[in-house]
mmCIF file of N, CA, C and O in Angstrom:
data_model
loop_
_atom_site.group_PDB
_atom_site.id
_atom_site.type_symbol
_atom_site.label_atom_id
_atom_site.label_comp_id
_atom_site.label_asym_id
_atom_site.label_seq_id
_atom_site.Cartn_x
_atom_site.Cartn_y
_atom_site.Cartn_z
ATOM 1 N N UNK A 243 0.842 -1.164 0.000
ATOM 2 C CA UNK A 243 0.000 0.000 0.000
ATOM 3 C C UNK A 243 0.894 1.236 0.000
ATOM 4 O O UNK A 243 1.958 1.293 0.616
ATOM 5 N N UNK A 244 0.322 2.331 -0.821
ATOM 6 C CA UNK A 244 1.627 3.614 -0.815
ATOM 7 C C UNK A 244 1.011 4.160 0.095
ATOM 8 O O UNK A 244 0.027 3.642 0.623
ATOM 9 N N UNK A 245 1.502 5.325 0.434
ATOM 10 C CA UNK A 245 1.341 6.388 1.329
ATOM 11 C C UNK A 245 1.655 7.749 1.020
ATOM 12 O O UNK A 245 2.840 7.820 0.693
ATOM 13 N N UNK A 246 1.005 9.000 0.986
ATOM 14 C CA UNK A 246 1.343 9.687 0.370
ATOM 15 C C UNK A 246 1.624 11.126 1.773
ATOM 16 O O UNK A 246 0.763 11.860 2.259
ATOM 17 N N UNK A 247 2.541 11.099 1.957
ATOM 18 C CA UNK A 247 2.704 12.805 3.378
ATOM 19 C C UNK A 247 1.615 13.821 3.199
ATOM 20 O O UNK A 247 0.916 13.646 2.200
ATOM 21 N N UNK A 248 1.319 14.879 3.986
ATOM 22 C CA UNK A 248 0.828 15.870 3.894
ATOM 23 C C UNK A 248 1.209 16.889 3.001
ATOM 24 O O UNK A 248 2.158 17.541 3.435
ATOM 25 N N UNK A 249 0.871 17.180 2.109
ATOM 26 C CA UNK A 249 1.579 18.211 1.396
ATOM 27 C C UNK A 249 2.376 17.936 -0.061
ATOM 28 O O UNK A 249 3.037 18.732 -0.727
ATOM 29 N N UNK A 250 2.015 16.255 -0.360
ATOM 30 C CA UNK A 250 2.582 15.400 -1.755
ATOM 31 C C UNK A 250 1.748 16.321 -2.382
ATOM 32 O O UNK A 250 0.793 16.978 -1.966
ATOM 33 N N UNK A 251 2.261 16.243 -3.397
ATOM 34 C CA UNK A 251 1.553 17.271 -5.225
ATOM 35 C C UNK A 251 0.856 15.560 -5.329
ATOM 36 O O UNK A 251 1.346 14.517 -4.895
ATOM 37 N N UNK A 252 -0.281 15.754 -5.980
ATOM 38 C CA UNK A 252 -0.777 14.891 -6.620
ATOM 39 C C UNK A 252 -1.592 15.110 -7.926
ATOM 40 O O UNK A 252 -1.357 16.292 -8.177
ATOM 41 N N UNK A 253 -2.332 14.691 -8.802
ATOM 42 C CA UNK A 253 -2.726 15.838 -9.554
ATOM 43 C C UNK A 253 -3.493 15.380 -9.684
ATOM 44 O O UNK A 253 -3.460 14.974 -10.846
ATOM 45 N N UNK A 254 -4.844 14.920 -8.966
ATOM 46 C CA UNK A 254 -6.042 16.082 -8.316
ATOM 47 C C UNK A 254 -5.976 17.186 -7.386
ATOM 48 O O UNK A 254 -6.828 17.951 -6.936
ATOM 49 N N UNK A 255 -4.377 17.023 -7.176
ATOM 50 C CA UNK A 255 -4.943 18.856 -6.072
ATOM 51 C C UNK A 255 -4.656 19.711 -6.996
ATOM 52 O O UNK A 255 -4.641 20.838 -6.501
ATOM 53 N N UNK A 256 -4.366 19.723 -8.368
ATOM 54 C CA UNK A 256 -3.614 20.784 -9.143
ATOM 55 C C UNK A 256 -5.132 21.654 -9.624
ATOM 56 O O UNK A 256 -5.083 22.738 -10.207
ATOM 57 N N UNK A 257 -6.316 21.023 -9.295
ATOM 58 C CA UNK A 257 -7.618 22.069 -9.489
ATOM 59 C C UNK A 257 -8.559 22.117 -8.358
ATOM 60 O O UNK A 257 -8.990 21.155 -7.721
ATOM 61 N N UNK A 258 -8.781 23.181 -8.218
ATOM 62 C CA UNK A 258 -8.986 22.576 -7.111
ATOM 63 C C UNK A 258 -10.193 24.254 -6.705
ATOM 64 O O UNK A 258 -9.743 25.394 -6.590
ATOM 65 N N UNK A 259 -11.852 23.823 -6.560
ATOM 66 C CA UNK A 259 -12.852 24.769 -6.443
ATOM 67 C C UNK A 259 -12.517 25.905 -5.841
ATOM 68 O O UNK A 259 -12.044 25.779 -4.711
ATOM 69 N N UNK A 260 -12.606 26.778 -6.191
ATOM 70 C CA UNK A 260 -12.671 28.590 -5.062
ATOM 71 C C UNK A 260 -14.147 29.179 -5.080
ATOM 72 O O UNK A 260 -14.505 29.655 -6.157
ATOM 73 N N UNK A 261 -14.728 29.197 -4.401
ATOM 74 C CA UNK A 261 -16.119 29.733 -4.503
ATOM 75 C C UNK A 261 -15.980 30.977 -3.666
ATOM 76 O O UNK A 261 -15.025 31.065 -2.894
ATOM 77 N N UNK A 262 -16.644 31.701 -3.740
ATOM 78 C CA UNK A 262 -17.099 32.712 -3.239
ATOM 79 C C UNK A 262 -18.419 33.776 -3.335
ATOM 80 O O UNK A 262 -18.465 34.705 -4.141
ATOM 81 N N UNK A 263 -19.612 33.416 -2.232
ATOM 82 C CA UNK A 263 -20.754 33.633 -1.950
ATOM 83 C C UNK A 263 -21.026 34.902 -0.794
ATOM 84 O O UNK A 263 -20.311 35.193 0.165
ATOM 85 N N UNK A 264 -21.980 35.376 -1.124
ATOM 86 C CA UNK A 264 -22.480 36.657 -0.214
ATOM 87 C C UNK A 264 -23.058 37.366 -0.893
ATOM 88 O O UNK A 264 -23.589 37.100 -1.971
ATOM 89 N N UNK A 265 -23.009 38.721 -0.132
ATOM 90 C CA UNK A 265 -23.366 40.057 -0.378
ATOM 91 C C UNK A 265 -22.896 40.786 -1.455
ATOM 92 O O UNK A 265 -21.696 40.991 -1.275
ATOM 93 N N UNK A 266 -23.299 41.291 -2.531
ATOM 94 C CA UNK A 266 -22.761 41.720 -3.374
ATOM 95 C C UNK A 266 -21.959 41.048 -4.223
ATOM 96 O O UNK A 266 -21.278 41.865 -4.844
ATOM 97 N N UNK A 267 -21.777 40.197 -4.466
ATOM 98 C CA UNK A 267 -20.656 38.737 -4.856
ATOM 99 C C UNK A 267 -21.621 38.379 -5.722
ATOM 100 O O UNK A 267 -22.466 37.584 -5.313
ATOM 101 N N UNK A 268 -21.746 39.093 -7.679
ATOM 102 C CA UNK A 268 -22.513 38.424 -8.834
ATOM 103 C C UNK A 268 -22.273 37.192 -8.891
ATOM 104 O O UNK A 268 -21.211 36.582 -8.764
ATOM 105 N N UNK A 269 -23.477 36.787 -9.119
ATOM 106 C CA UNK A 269 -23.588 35.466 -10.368
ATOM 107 C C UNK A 269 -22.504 35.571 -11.042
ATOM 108 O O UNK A 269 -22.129 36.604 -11.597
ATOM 109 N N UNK A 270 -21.600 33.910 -11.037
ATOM 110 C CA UNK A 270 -20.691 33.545 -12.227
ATOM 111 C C UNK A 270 -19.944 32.807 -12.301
ATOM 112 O O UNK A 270 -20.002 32.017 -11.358
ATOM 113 N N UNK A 271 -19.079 32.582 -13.085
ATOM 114 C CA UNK A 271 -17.870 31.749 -12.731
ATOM 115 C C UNK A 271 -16.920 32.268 -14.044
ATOM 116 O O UNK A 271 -17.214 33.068 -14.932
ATOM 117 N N UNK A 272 -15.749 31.552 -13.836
ATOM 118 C CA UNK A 272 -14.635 31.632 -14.842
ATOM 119 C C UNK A 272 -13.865 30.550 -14.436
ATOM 120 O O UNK A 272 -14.110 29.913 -13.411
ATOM 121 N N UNK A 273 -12.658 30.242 -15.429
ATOM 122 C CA UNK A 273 -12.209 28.809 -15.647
ATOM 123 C C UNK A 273 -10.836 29.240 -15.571
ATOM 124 O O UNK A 273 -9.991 28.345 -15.539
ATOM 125 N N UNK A 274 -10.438 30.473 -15.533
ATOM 126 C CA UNK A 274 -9.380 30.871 -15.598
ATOM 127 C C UNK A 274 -8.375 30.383 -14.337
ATOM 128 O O UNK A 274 -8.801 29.710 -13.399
ATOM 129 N N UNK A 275 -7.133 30.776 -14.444
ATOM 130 C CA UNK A 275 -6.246 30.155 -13.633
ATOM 131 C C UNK A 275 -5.909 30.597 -12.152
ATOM 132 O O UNK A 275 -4.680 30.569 -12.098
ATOM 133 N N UNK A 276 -6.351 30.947 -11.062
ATOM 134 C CA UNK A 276 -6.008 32.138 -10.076
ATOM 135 C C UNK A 276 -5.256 31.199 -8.879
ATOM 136 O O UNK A 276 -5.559 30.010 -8.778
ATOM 137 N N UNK A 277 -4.303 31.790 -8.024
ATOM 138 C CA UNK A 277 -3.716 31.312 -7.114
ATOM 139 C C UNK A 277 -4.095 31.477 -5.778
ATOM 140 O O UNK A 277 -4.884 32.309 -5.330
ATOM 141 N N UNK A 278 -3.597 30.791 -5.299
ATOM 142 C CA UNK A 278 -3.952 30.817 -3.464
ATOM 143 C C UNK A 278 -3.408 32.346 -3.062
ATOM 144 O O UNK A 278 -4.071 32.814 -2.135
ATOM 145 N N UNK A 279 -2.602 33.021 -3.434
ATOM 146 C CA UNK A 279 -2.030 34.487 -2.477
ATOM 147 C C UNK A 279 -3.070 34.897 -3.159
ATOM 148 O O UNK A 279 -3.347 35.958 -2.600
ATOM 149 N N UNK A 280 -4.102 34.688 -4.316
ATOM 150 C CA UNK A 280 -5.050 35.828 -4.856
ATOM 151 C C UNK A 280 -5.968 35.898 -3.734
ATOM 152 O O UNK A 280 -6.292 37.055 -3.467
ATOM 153 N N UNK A 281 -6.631 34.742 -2.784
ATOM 154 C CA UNK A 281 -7.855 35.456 -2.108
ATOM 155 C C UNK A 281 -7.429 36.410 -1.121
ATOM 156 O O UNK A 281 -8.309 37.227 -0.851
ATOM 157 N N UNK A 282 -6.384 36.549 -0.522
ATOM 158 C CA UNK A 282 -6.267 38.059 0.567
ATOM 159 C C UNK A 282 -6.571 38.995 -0.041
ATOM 160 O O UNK A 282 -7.567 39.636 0.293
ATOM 161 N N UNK A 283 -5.730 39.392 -1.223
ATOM 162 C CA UNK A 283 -6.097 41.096 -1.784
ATOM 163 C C UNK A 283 -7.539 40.697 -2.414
ATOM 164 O O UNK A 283 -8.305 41.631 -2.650
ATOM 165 N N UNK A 284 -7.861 39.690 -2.632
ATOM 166 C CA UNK A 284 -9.730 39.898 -3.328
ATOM 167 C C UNK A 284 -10.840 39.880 -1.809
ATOM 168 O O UNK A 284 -11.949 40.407 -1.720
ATOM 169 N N UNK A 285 -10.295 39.306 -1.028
ATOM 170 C CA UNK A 285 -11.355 39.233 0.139
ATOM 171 C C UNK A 285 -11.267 41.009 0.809
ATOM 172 O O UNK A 285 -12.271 41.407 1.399
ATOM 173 N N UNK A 286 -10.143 41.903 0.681
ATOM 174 C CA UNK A 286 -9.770 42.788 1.311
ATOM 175 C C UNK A 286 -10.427 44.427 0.598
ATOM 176 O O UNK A 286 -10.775 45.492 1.108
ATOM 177 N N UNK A 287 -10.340 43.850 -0.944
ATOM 178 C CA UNK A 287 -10.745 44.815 -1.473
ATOM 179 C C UNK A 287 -12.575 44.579 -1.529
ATOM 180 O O UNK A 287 -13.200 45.426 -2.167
ATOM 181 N N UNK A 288 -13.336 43.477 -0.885
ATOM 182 C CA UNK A 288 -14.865 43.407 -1.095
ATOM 183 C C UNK A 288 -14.886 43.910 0.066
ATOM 184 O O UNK A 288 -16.007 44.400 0.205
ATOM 185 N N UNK A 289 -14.011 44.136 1.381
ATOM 186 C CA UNK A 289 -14.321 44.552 2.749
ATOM 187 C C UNK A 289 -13.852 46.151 2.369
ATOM 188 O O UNK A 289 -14.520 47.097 2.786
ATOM 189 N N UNK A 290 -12.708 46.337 1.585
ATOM 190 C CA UNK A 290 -12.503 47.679 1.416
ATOM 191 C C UNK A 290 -11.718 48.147 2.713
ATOM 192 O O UNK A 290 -11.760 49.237 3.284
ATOM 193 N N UNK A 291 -11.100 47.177 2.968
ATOM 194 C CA UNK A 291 -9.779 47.315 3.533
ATOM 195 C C UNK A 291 -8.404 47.492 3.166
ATOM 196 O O UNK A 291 -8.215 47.484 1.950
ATOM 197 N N UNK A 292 -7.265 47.670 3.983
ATOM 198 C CA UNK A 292 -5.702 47.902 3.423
ATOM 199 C C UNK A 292 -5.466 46.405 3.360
ATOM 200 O O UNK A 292 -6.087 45.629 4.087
ATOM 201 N N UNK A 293 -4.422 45.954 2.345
ATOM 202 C CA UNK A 293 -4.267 44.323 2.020
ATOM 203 C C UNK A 293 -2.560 44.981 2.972
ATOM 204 O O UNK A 293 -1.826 45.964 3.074
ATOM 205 N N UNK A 294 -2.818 43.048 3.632
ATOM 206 C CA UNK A 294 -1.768 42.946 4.793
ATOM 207 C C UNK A 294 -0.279 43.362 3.655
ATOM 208 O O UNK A 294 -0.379 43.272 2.432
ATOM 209 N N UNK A 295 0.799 43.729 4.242
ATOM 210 C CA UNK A 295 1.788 44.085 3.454
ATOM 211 C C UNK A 295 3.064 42.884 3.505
ATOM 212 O O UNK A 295 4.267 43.122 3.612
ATOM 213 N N UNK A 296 2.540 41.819 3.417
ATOM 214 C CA UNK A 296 2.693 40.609 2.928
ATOM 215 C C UNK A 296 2.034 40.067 1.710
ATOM 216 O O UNK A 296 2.306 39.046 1.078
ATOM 217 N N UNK A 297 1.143 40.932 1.517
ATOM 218 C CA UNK A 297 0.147 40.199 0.627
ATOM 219 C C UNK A 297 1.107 40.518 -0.843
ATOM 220 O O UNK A 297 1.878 41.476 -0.901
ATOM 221 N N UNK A 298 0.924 39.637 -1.875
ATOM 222 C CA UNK A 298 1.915 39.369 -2.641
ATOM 223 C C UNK A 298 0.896 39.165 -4.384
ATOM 224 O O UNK A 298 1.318 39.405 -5.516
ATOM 225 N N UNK A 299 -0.469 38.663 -3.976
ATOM 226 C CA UNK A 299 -1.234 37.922 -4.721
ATOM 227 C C UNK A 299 -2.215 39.652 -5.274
ATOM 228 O O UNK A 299 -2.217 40.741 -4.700
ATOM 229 N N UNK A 300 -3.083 39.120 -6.859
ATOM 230 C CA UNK A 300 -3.675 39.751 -7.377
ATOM 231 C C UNK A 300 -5.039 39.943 -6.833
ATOM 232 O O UNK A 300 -5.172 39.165 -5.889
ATOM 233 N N UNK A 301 -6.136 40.663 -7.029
ATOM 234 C CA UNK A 301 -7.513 40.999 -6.837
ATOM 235 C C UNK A 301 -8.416 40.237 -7.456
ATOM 236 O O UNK A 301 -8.985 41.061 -8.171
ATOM 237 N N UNK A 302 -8.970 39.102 -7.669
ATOM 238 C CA UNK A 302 -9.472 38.178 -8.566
ATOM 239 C C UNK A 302 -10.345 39.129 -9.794
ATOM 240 O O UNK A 302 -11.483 38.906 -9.380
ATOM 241 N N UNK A 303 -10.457 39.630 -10.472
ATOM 242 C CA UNK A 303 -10.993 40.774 -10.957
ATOM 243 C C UNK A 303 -12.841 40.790 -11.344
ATOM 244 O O UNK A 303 -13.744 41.626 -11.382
ATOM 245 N N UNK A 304 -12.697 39.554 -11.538
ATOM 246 C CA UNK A 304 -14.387 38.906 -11.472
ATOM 247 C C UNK A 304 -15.034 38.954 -10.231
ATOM 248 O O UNK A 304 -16.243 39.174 -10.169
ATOM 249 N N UNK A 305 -14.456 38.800 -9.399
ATOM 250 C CA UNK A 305 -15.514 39.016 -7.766
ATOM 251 C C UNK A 305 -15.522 40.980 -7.775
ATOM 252 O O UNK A 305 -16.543 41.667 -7.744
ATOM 253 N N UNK A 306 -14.221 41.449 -7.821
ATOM 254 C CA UNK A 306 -14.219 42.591 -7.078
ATOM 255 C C UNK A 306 -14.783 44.053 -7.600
ATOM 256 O O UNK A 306 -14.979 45.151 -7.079
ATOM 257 N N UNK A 307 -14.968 43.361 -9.163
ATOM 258 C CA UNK A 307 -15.862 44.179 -10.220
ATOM 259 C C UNK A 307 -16.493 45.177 -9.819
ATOM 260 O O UNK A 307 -17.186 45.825 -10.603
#
């Protein structure tokens, strides 16, 4: 039997759902490619807050529309 650690690449994690539901948050989706540092600056700019100055990642541009 294999075993695989916490944190092996496998490739089903290489897609992997981002949803995002609420208030003001249109109807939609896209197929496009976005990364994990993207949800801080997209969650920050729907609160309309300063993004932590670590934050490194883009604004998803479809939610923050």
């Amino acid at each position: 039997m294999r075993q695989y650690s916490c944190g092996a690449w496998n490739p089903y994690d290489a897609h992997i759902p981002l949803l995002f539901y609420g208030w003001r948050v249109e109807h939609g989706s896209t197929s496009r490619e976005v990364h994990i540092t993207d949800i801080a600056p997209t969650v920050t700019q729907l609160l309309h807050i300063q993004q932590p100055n670590a934050c490194v990642g883009e604004a998803i541009g479809e939610i923050v529309k």
